[in-house]
Coordinates of C-alpha atoms and ligand atoms in Angstrom, one line a residue:
X1 CA 0.0 0.0 0.0
X2 CA 1.0 3.6 -0.6
X3 CA 0.7 4.6 3.0
X4 CA 0.5 8.4 3.1
X5 CA 2.4 8.8 -0.1
X6 CA 1.0 10.4 -3.3
X7 CA 2.3 7.6 -5.5
X8 CA 4.2 4.3 -5.1
X9 CA 7.1 5.9 -6.9
X10 CA 7.3 8.7 -4.2
X11 CA 7.2 6.0 -1.5
X12 CA 9.8 3.9 -3.2
X13 CA 12.2 6.9 -3.7
X14 CA 11.8 7.6 -0.1
X15 CA 12.5 4.0 0.9
X16 CA 16.0 4.0 -0.7
X17 CA 18.0 4.4 2.5
X18 CA 16.3 1.2 3.7
X19 CA 16.7 -0.5 0.4
X20 CA 20.5 0.2 0.6
X21 CA 20.7 -0.8 4.3
X22 CA 18.8 -4.1 3.8
X23 CA 20.9 -5.0 0.9
X24 CA 24.1 -4.5 2.9
X25 CA 22.9 -6.2 6.1
X26 CA 24.5 -9.5 6.9
X27 CA 27.2 -9.1 4.2
X28 CA 29.9 -7.3 6.1
X29 CA 32.1 -9.0 8.6
X30 CA 34.6 -6.7 10.3
X31 CA 36.3 -4.8 7.5
X32 CA 35.4 -7.3 4.8
X33 CA 32.5 -8.1 2.6
X34 CA 31.4 -11.7 2.8
X35 CA 28.2 -12.5 1.0
X36 CA 26.8 -15.7 2.7
X37 CA 24.9 -16.9 -0.4
X38 CA 28.4 -17.2 -2.2
X39 CA 29.9 -19.3 0.4
X40 CA 31.6 -22.3 -1.2
X41 CA 31.4 -20.7 -4.6
X42 CA 34.9 -19.2 -4.8
X43 CA 35.6 -21.0 -8.0
X44 CA 33.0 -18.8 -9.7
X45 CA 35.4 -16.0 -9.2
X46 CA 38.9 -17.6 -9.2
X47 CA 39.2 -19.4 -12.5
X48 CA 37.7 -16.6 -14.7
X49 CA 39.4 -14.4 -17.2
X50 CA 36.4 -12.1 -17.8
X51 CA 33.0 -10.8 -16.6
X52 CA 30.1 -9.9 -18.7
X53 CA 27.2 -8.1 -17.0
X54 CA 24.0 -8.4 -18.9
X55 CA 20.7 -6.6 -18.2
X56 CA 18.1 -4.1 -19.7
X57 CA 17.1 -0.6 -19.1
X58 CA 17.7 0.7 -15.7
X59 CA 19.3 -2.5 -14.6
X60 CA 21.8 -2.1 -17.4
X61 CA 22.9 1.3 -15.9
X62 CA 23.4 -0.3 -12.6
X63 CA 25.6 -2.8 -14.5
X64 CA 27.8 0.1 -15.9
X65 CA 28.6 1.1 -12.3
X66 CA 29.2 -2.5 -11.4
X67 CA 31.8 -2.6 -14.2
X68 CA 33.8 0.0 -12.5
X69 CA 33.5 -1.6 -9.1
X70 CA 34.4 -5.1 -10.2
X71 CA 37.3 -3.9 -12.3
X72 CA 38.6 -1.7 -9.5
X73 CA 38.5 -4.3 -6.8
X74 CA 38.5 -7.8 -8.5
X75 CA 41.0 -6.7 -11.3
X76 CA 39.2 -8.6 -14.0
X77 CA 38.0 -7.2 -17.3
X78 CA 34.3 -6.5 -17.3
X79 CA 32.0 -5.8 -20.3
X80 CA 28.4 -4.7 -20.1
X81 CA 26.0 -6.0 -22.7
X82 CA 22.3 -5.3 -23.2
X83 CA 20.7 -8.7 -22.8
X84 CA 18.7 -8.4 -26.0
X85 CA 21.9 -7.7 -28.1
X86 CA 24.1 -10.3 -26.3
X87 CA 22.9 -13.5 -28.0
X88 CA 22.3 -12.3 -31.4
X89 CA 25.9 -12.4 -32.5
X90 CA 28.6 -15.0 -31.7
X91 CA 30.1 -13.7 -28.3
X92 CA 33.3 -15.1 -27.1
X93 CA 32.3 -16.8 -23.9
X94 CA 33.2 -20.0 -22.2
X95 CA 34.0 -21.5 -18.8
X96 CA 36.5 -18.7 -18.1
X97 CA 33.6 -16.3 -18.4
X98 CA 31.3 -15.2 -15.5
X99 CA 28.1 -13.8 -16.8
X100 CA 26.3 -11.6 -14.2
X101 CA 22.7 -10.8 -14.9
X102 CA 20.8 -8.0 -13.2
X103 CA 17.0 -8.0 -12.9
X104 CA 14.6 -6.5 -10.5
X105 CA 11.8 -8.8 -11.5
X106 CA 13.8 -11.8 -12.4
X107 CA 11.4 -12.4 -15.1
X108 CA 12.5 -10.1 -17.9
X109 CA 12.6 -12.4 -21.1
X110 CA 15.5 -10.7 -22.9
X111 CA 17.7 -11.1 -19.7
X112 CA 16.5 -14.8 -19.1
X113 CA 17.3 -15.7 -22.6
X114 CA 20.8 -14.2 -22.3
X115 CA 21.5 -16.2 -19.1
X116 CA 20.3 -19.5 -20.7
X117 CA 22.4 -18.8 -23.8
X118 CA 25.5 -18.1 -21.6
X119 CA 24.9 -21.4 -19.7
X120 CA 24.7 -23.3 -22.9
X121 CA 27.9 -21.9 -23.9
X122 CA 29.5 -23.1 -20.7
X123 CA 29.8 -19.8 -18.9
X124 CA 29.3 -19.5 -15.1
X125 CA 26.3 -17.5 -14.2
X126 CA 25.4 -15.3 -11.3
X127 CA 22.0 -13.4 -10.9
X128 CA 21.5 -10.2 -9.0
X129 CA 17.8 -10.1 -8.4
X130 CA 15.1 -8.5 -6.2
X131 CA 12.5 -11.2 -6.4
X132 CA 13.0 -14.3 -4.3
X133 CA 12.7 -17.5 -6.4
X134 CA 12.1 -15.8 -9.7
X135 CA 13.0 -17.5 -13.0
X136 CA 16.4 -15.8 -13.6
X137 CA 18.0 -16.7 -10.3
X138 CA 16.6 -20.3 -10.7
X139 CA 18.4 -20.6 -14.1
X140 CA 21.6 -19.2 -12.6
X141 CA 24.5 -20.9 -10.7
X142 CA 24.4 -18.4 -7.9
X143 CA 22.3 -15.5 -6.7
X144 CA 22.9 -12.4 -4.7
X145 CA 19.5 -10.9 -3.7
X146 CA 18.9 -7.2 -3.6
X147 CA 16.6 -6.4 -0.6
X148 CA 14.7 -3.4 -1.9
X149 CA 11.3 -4.9 -1.1
X150 CA 8.6 -5.1 -3.7
X151 CA 8.8 -2.4 -6.3
X152 CA 5.3 -1.4 -7.6
X153 CA 5.8 1.7 -9.6
X154 CA 6.8 1.0 -13.3
X155 CA 9.8 3.3 -13.2
X156 CA 12.5 1.6 -11.1
X157 CA 14.0 3.6 -8.3
X158 CA 14.9 1.7 -5.0
X159 CA 15.6 -1.4 -7.1
X160 CA 18.3 0.5 -8.9
X161 CA 19.9 1.7 -5.8
X162 CA 19.8 -1.8 -4.3
X163 CA 21.4 -3.2 -7.5
X164 CA 24.3 -0.7 -7.4
X165 CA 24.8 -1.6 -3.6
X166 CA 24.7 -5.3 -4.4
X167 CA 27.3 -4.8 -7.3
X168 CA 29.6 -2.8 -4.8
X169 CA 29.3 -5.8 -2.5
X170 CA 30.0 -8.3 -5.2
X171 CA 33.1 -6.3 -6.4
X172 CA 34.4 -6.2 -2.8
X173 CA 33.5 -9.9 -2.2
X174 CA 35.2 -11.0 -5.6
X175 CA 38.2 -8.8 -4.8
X176 CA 38.7 -10.6 -1.4
X177 CA 38.4 -14.1 -2.9
X178 CA 40.7 -13.1 -5.7
X179 CA 43.2 -11.6 -3.3
X180 CA 43.2 -8.3 -5.4
X181 CA 42.0 -5.8 -2.7
X182 CA 44.3 -3.0 -1.4
X183 CA 44.3 -1.4 1.9
X184 CA 41.7 1.2 0.8
X185 CA 39.0 -1.4 0.4
X186 CA 38.6 -1.5 4.2
X187 CA 37.8 2.2 4.3
X188 CA 35.1 1.6 1.5
X189 CA 33.6 -1.2 3.6
X190 CA 33.3 1.0 6.6
X191 CA 31.9 3.8 4.4
X192 CA 29.2 1.4 3.1
X193 CA 27.6 1.6 6.6
X194 CA 27.2 5.3 6.3
X195 CA 25.5 5.2 2.9
X196 CA 21.9 4.8 4.0
X197 CA 22.2 8.0 6.1
X198 CA 23.8 9.9 3.3
X199 CA 21.0 8.9 0.8
X200 CA 18.5 10.0 3.6
X201 CA 20.4 13.3 3.7
X202 CA 19.9 14.0 0.0
X203 CA 16.2 13.2 0.3
X204 CA 15.9 15.5 3.3
X205 CA 17.9 18.4 1.9
X206 CA 17.1 18.4 -1.9
X207 CA 13.5 17.0 -2.3
X208 CA 11.8 20.4 -2.0
X209 CA 14.5 22.3 -4.0
X210 CA 14.5 19.8 -6.9
X211 CA 10.7 19.6 -6.9
X212 CA 10.5 23.4 -7.2
X213 CA 13.0 23.5 -10.1
X214 CA 10.8 20.8 -11.8
X215 CA 7.7 22.9 -11.4
X216 CA 9.3 25.8 -13.1
X217 CA 10.4 23.5 -16.0
X218 CA 7.0 22.0 -16.7
X219 CA 7.1 23.3 -20.3
X220 CA 10.4 22.1 -21.2
X221 CA 10.7 20.0 -24.3
X222 CA 14.1 18.4 -24.0
X223 CA 16.7 17.8 -21.1
X224 CA 20.2 16.6 -21.4
X225 CA 22.3 15.0 -18.8
X226 CA 26.1 14.7 -18.7
X227 CA 28.3 12.6 -16.6
X228 CA 31.8 11.2 -16.5
X229 CA 33.2 7.9 -14.9
X230 CA 30.3 6.5 -12.7
X231 CA 28.5 9.8 -13.3
X232 CA 28.0 8.7 -16.9
X233 CA 25.5 5.8 -16.0
X234 CA 23.7 8.2 -13.7
X235 CA 23.2 10.6 -16.6
X236 CA 21.7 7.8 -18.6
X237 CA 19.4 6.8 -15.8
X238 CA 18.3 10.4 -15.2
X239 CA 17.4 10.8 -18.8
X240 CA 15.5 7.4 -18.8
X241 CA 13.5 8.4 -15.7
X242 CA 12.4 11.6 -17.5
X243 CA 11.5 9.9 -20.7
X244 CA 9.5 7.2 -19.0
X245 CA 7.4 9.1 -16.7
X246 CA 7.2 12.8 -18.0
X247 CA 7.4 11.9 -21.7
X248 CA 10.0 14.6 -22.3
X249 CA 12.8 14.0 -24.7
X250 CA 15.9 13.4 -22.7
X251 CA 19.4 12.1 -23.5
X252 CA 22.4 11.1 -21.3
X253 CA 25.9 11.7 -22.6
X254 CA 29.4 10.8 -21.4
X255 CA 30.6 14.4 -20.8
X256 CA 33.7 13.7 -22.9
X257 CA 31.6 13.0 -26.0
X258 CA 30.2 16.6 -25.9
X259 CA 32.7 18.0 -28.4
X260 CA 32.3 14.9 -30.6
X261 CA 28.8 15.9 -31.5
X262 CA 26.1 16.6 -28.9
X263 CA 27.4 20.1 -28.2
X264 CA 25.6 21.0 -31.4
X265 CA 22.3 20.5 -29.6
X266 CA 23.1 23.3 -27.1
X267 CA 21.1 26.4 -27.8
X268 CA 20.1 29.3 -25.4
X269 CA 17.9 27.9 -22.6
X270 CA 18.6 24.3 -23.1
X271 CA 18.5 22.7 -19.7
X272 CA 21.5 20.4 -19.0
X273 CA 22.1 18.5 -15.8
X274 CA 25.8 17.8 -15.1
X275 CA 26.8 15.1 -12.6
X276 CA 30.2 16.5 -11.3
X277 CA 32.6 14.1 -9.8
X278 CA 34.3 15.0 -6.6
X279 CA 37.4 17.0 -7.0
X280 CA 38.9 15.1 -4.0
X281 CA 39.0 11.9 -6.1
X282 CA 40.7 13.2 -9.3
X283 CA 41.3 16.9 -9.7
X284 CA 41.9 16.1 -13.5
X285 CA 38.5 14.5 -14.1
X286 CA 36.7 17.2 -12.1
X287 CA 38.5 20.0 -14.0
X288 CA 37.4 18.3 -17.3
X289 CA 33.8 18.4 -16.2
X290 CA 34.0 21.9 -15.1
X291 CA 35.3 22.9 -18.5
X292 CA 32.5 21.0 -20.2
X293 CA 30.3 23.1 -18.1
X294 CA 31.9 26.4 -19.2
X295 CA 31.5 25.2 -22.8
X296 CA 27.9 24.6 -22.7
X297 CA 27.2 27.7 -20.5
X298 CA 29.1 29.8 -23.1
X299 CA 26.4 28.6 -25.6
X300 CA 23.6 29.5 -23.4
X301 CA 22.7 26.3 -21.7
X302 CA 20.9 26.4 -18.4
X303 CA 23.1 24.4 -16.2
X304 CA 22.0 22.4 -13.3
X305 CA 24.9 20.7 -11.5
X306 CA 24.8 17.8 -9.1
X307 CA 28.0 18.4 -7.0
X308 CA 29.3 17.4 -3.7
X309 CA 29.1 19.8 -0.7
X310 CA 31.8 22.4 -0.7
X311 CA 32.7 22.1 -4.5
X312 CA 32.9 25.7 -5.2
X313 CA 34.5 25.5 -8.6
X314 CA 31.1 24.9 -10.2
X315 CA 29.4 28.0 -8.7
X316 CA 30.4 30.6 -11.3
X317 CA 28.9 28.6 -14.1
X318 CA 25.8 26.9 -12.6
X319 CA 22.2 28.2 -12.7
X320 CA 21.3 25.8 -10.0
X321 CA 23.4 23.7 -7.7
X322 CA 22.1 20.4 -6.1
X323 CA 24.3 19.2 -3.3
X324 CA 25.2 15.6 -2.3
X325 CA 27.2 14.6 0.7
X326 CA 31.0 13.5 0.3
X327 CA 31.5 9.9 -0.6
X328 CA 34.0 7.7 -2.3
X329 CA 34.0 7.7 -6.1
X330 CA 32.2 4.4 -6.6
X331 CA 29.6 5.3 -3.9
X332 CA 28.7 8.7 -5.4
X333 CA 26.1 7.2 -7.9
X334 CA 23.9 6.2 -5.1
X335 CA 23.7 9.8 -4.0
X336 CA 23.7 11.6 -7.4
X337 CA 20.7 9.6 -8.7
X338 CA 18.3 10.6 -6.1
X339 CA 17.7 14.2 -7.2
X340 CA 17.3 13.0 -10.8
X341 CA 14.5 10.6 -9.7
X342 CA 12.9 13.4 -7.7
X343 CA 13.2 15.8 -10.7
X344 CA 11.4 13.3 -13.1
X345 CA 8.7 12.6 -10.6
X346 CA 8.1 16.2 -9.9
X347 CA 8.1 17.1 -13.6
X348 CA 5.6 14.4 -14.4
X349 CA 3.3 15.5 -11.5
X350 CA 3.5 19.1 -12.7
X351 CA 2.4 17.9 -16.1
X352 CA -0.6 16.0 -14.4
X353 CA 0.8 12.6 -15.3
X354 CA 0.4 9.4 -13.3
X355 CA 3.9 8.6 -12.3
X356 CA 3.2 5.0 -11.3
X357 CA 1.6 3.9 -14.6
X358 CA 3.4 5.5 -17.5
X359 CA 1.8 5.0 -21.0
X360 CA 3.0 2.0 -23.1
X361 CA 5.1 0.5 -20.3
X362 CA 4.7 -2.7 -18.2
X363 CA 6.6 -3.3 -14.9
X364 CA 8.0 -6.5 -16.1
X365 CA 8.7 -7.2 -19.8
X366 CA 8.2 -10.9 -20.2
X367 CA 8.2 -11.1 -23.9
X368 CA 11.3 -10.7 -26.1
Ligands
F6R401 C1 13.1 1.6 -16.0 C2 12.6 0.3 -15.8 C3 13.2 -0.8 -16.9 C4 13.7 -2.0 -16.2 C5 14.0 -3.1 -17.2 C6 14.6 -4.3 -16.6 O1 12.6 2.4 -15.0 O2 12.0 -0.1 -14.9 O3 14.1 -0.1 -17.8 O4 14.9 -1.7 -15.5 O5 12.9 -3.4 -18.0 O6 13.7 -4.8 -15.7 P1 14.2 -6.0 -14.6 O7 15.2 -5.2 -13.7 O8 12.9 -6.4 -14.0 O9 14.8 -7.1 -15.5

């Protein structure tokens, strides 16, 4: 039930601190990640030479964040493949390949077919799923459940946060098993425990601000989203949420692609969200994104930045600044996505749309 909320989506966005906390619970021992469901399955991770993460839609954006996490901690190459593209060519997979599928419902036909195909080719399979006993986990060698609780709204929100959380845990678990973690991993494990509170802080601090912003933009016809590193999948997710529930044209780009084409789209008044990576992690990446902001601003874009608290470098060029708390690079997506979800929801509401039941979409796509 919706409780006191105006929509399931509003309720599920608000439940994200819990979704993250419940997904972490029971999977941290001291300063290490130990996922009990993977007990005795070390050989899934030790004998492999590559990982392919396969999924559709929002889950495929969580997969892109997972790629960064698994490569960083488990030191194994990771590719992300849309499930519906995966088996319609002749992919190079075998028993040295771990195919990780991600699905909220566990019933998405495209993803299920990709998993079956991978198994037939001899790959090892692991499912990240939110629905106990669903078809995809049953068809996989192993499963790591996300514990977001049932997601009713068609547009995925808390399941996405739980998927990213599970992939961070999987990366740290794999890294431990493979012996590839460095000393900084223990700090990240400690920081995981603070995540639910940080997500709650973004909700508390930015819901009203971002909703107001959306209210002013109800007539907007197109919104662009830029991000770099793990901010890139968040840009893609911000754009998808807006398309799905507010029927506004939206596109996400890797910020570095701007000058290779998309900058031609910028005209005066064009709203552009920019996910700014923390300057504490890489001054170079941060400065590159700030110069992207300058470039679009010089062409008249209306720039809305999502930046960490205290990042003053963005102030001279931003029309609006949305703040997120400080976090490690791979944890930032969990904070940056929240204002984008709120924005899409508020804009759809301002247009008088039903955010839970967008046109033409079903919660679970059980046909190919
Ligand atoms: C977007 C959305 C879809 C799903 C996709 C995969 O808000 O909900 O893009 O993420 O259809 O669904 P699952 O995760 O159930 O396989």
